[in-house]
XYZ file of C-alpha atoms in Angstrom:
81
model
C -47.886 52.975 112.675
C -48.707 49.602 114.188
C -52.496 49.585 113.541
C -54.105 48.464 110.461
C -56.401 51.231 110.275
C -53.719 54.387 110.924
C -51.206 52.641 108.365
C -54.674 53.162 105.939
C -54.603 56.628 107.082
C -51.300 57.438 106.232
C -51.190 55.710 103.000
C -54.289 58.058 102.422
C -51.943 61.480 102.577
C -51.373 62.464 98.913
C -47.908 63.384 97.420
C -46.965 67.047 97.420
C -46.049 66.352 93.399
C -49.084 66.928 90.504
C -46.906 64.505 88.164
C -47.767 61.853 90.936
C -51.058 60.560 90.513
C -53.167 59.392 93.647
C -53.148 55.615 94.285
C -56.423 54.439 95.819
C -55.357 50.822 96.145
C -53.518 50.917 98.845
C -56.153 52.219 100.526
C -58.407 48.808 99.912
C -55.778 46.626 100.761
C -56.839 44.532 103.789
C -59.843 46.757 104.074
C -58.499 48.430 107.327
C -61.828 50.216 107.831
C -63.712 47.005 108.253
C -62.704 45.890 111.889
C -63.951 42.399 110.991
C -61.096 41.932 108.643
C -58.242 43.443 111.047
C -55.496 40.979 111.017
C -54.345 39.532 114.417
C -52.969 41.333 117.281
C -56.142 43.791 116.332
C -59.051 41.277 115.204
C -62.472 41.620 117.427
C -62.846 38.812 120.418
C -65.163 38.593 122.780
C -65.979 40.546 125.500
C -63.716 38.077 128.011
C -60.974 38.642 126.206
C -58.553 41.941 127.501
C -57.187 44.425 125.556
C -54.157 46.503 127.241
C -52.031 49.206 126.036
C -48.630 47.774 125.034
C -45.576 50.407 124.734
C -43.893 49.912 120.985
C -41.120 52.686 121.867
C -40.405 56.368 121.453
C -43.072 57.039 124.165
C -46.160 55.741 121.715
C -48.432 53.298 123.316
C -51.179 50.766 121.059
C -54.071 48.930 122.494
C -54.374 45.011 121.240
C -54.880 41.424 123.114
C -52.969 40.863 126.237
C -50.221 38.222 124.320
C -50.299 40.113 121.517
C -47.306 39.879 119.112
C -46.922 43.190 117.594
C -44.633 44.099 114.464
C -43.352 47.680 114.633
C -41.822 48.215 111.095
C -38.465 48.156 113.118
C -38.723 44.529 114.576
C -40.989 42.470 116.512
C -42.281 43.342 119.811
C -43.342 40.566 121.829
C -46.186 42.604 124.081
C -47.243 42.331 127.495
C -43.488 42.137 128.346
């Protein structure tokens, strides 16, 4: 995942293991539920600002900021290409 916020969700999904306990820090990290503290491509502008939907591969689309440089996992993505 490319978002903040669905990397948070993710991280949220417990290990099928009992021996491995639950670790709620990662879930606080960058406090992806707080949109105020999303990092850039994601942060909140202003309403003259435009979002679009930029294609990251394997048929998945994200919506961020028009120039938005996105970082995949696999590489970086310049968007709006």
């Amino acid at each position: 995942p490319v978002h903040p916020y669905t990397r948070a969700l993710v991280a949220a999904v417990p290990e099928p293991d009992l021996n491995h306990q639950l670790d709620f820090a990662a879930l606080m990290e960058g406090k992806a539920s707080m949109p105020e503290a999303w990092p850039e491509p994601f942060a909140l502008r202003g309403p003259e600002q435009a979002e679009v939907f930029h294609d990251v591969g394997g048929g998945h689309l994200v919506r961020a900021w028009e120039n938005a440089v996105l970082d995949t996992g696999n590489d970086r993505a310049q968007a709006g290409r």
